[in-house]
Tab-separated table of N, CA and C in Angstrom:
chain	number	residue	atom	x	y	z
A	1	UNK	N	151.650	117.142	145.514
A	1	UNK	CA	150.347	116.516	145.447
A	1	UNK	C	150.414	115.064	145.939
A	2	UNK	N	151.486	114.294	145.574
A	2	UNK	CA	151.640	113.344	145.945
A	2	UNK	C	151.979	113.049	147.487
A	3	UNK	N	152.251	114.053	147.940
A	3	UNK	CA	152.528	113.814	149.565
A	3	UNK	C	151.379	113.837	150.296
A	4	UNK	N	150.014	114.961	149.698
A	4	UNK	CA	148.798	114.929	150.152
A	4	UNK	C	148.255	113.720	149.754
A	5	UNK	N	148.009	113.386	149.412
A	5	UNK	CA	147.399	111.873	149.063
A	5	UNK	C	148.284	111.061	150.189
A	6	UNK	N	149.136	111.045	150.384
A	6	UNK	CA	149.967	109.487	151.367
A	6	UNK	C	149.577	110.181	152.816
A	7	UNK	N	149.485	111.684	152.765
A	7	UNK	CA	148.955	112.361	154.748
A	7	UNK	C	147.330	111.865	154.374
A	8	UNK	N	146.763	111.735	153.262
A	8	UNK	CA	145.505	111.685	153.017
A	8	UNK	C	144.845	110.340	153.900
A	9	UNK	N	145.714	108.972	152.966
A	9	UNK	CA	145.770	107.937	152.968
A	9	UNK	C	145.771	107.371	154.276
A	10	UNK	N	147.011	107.705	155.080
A	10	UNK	CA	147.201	107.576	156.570
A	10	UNK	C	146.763	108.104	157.736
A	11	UNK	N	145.644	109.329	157.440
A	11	UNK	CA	144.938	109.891	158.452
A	11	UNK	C	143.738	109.013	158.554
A	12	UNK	N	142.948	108.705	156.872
A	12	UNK	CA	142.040	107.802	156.979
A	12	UNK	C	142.405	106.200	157.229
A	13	UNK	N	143.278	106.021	156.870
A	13	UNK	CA	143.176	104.478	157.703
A	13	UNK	C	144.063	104.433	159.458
A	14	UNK	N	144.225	105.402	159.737
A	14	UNK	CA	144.468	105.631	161.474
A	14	UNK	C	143.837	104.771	161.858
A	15	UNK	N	142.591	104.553	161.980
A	15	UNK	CA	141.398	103.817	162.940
A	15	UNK	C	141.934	102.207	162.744
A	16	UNK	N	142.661	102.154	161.935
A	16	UNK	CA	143.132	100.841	161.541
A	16	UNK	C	144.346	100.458	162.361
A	17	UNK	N	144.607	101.236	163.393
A	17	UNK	CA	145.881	100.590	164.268
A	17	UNK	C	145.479	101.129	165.327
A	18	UNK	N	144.323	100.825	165.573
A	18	UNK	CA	143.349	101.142	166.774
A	18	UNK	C	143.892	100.111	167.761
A	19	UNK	N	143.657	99.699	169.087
A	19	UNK	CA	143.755	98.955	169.670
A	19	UNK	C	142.596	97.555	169.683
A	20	UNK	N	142.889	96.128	169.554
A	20	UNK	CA	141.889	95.472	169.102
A	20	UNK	C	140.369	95.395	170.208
A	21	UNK	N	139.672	94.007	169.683
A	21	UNK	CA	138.812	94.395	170.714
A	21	UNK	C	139.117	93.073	171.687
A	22	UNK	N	139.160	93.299	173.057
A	22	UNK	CA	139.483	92.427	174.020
A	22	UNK	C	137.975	91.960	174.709
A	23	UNK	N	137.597	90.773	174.724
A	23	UNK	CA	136.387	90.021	174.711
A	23	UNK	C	136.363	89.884	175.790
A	24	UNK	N	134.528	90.773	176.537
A	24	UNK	CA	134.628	90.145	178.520
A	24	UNK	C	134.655	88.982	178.745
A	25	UNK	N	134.909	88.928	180.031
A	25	UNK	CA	135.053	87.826	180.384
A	25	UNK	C	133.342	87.267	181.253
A	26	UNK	N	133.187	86.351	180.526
A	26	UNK	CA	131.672	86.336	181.590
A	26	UNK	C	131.934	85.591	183.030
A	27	UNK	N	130.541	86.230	183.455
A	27	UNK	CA	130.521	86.242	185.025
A	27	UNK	C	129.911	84.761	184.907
A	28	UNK	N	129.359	84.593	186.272
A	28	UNK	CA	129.072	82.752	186.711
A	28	UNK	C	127.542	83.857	186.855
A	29	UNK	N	126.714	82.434	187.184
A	29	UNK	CA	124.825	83.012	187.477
A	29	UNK	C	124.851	82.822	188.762
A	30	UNK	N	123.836	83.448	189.317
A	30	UNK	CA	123.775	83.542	190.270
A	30	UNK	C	122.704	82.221	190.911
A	31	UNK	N	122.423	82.166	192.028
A	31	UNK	CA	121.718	80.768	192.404
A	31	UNK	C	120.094	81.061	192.144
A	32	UNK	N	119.735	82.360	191.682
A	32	UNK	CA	118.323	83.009	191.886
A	32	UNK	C	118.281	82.993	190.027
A	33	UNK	N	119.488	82.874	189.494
A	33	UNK	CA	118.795	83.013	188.020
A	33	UNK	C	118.586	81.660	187.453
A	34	UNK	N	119.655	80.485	188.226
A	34	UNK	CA	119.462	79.322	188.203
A	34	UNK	C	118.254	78.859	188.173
A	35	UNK	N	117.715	79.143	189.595
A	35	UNK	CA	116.461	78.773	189.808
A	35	UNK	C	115.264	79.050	188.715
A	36	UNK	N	115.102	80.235	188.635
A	36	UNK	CA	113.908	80.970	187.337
A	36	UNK	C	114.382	79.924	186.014
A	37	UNK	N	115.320	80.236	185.502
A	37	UNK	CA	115.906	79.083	184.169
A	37	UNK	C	114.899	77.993	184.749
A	38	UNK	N	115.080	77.201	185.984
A	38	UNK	CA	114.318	75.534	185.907
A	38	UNK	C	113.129	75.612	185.384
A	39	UNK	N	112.863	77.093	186.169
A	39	UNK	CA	111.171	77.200	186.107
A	39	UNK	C	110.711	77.384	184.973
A	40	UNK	N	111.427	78.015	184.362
A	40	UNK	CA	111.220	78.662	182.762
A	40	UNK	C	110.975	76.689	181.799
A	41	UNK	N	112.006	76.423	182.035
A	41	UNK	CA	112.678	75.168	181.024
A	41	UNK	C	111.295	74.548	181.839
A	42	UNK	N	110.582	73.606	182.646
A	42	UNK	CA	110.034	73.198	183.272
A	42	UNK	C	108.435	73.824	183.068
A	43	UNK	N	108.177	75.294	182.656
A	43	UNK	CA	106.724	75.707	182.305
A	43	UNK	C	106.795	75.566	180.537
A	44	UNK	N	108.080	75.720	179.957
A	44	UNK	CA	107.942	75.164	178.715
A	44	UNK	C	108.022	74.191	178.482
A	45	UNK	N	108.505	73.322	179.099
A	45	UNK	CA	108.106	71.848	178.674
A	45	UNK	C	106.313	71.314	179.107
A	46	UNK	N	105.664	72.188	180.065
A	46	UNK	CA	104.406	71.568	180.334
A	46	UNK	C	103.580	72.318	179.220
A	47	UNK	N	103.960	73.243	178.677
A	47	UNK	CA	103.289	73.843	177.595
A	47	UNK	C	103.329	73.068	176.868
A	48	UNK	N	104.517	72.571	176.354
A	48	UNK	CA	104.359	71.465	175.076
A	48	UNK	C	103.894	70.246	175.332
A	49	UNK	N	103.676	69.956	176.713
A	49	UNK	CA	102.780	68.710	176.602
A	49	UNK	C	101.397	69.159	176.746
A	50	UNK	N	101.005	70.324	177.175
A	50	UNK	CA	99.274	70.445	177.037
A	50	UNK	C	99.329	70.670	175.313
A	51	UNK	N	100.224	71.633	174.313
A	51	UNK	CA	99.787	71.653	173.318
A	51	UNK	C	99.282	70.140	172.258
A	52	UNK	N	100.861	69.419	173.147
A	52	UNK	CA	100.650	67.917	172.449
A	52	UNK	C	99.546	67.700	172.535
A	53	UNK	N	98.876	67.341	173.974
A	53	UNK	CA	97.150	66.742	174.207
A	53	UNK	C	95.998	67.042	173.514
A	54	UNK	N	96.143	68.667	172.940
A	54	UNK	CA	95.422	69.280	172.647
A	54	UNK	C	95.080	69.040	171.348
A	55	UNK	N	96.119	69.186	171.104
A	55	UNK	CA	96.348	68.391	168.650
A	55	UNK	C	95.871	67.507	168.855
A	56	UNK	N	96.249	66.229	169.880
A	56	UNK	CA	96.235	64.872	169.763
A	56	UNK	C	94.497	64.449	169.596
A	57	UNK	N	93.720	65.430	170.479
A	57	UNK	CA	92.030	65.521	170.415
A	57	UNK	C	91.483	65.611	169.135
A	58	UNK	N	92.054	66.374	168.551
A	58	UNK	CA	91.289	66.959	166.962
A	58	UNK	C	91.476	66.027	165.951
């Protein structure tokens, strides 16, 4: 009985000498996602200055 329990033991923790996890490596952006990002960063910043104007009225 005691031997089933230790094949028990070691079948369920198997997954435990798994191989770890090896982290990608990231890629660089491209010059087209660059661009959209400005636009993005650049339409949110004019948003927050029309919202500013807008409070600033009331």
């Amino acid at each position: 009985m005691r031997s089933l329990t230790v094949l028990i033991a070691t079948l369920i923790a198997a997954p435990a000498f798994a191989k770890g996890f090896d982290r990608p490596i990231p890629q660089a952006q491209s010059a087209t996602a660059e661009l959209w990002y400005a636009l993005a960063c650049l339409a949110l910043i004019a948003s927050m200055i029309a919202v500013q104007r807008l409070v600033s009225r009331r």
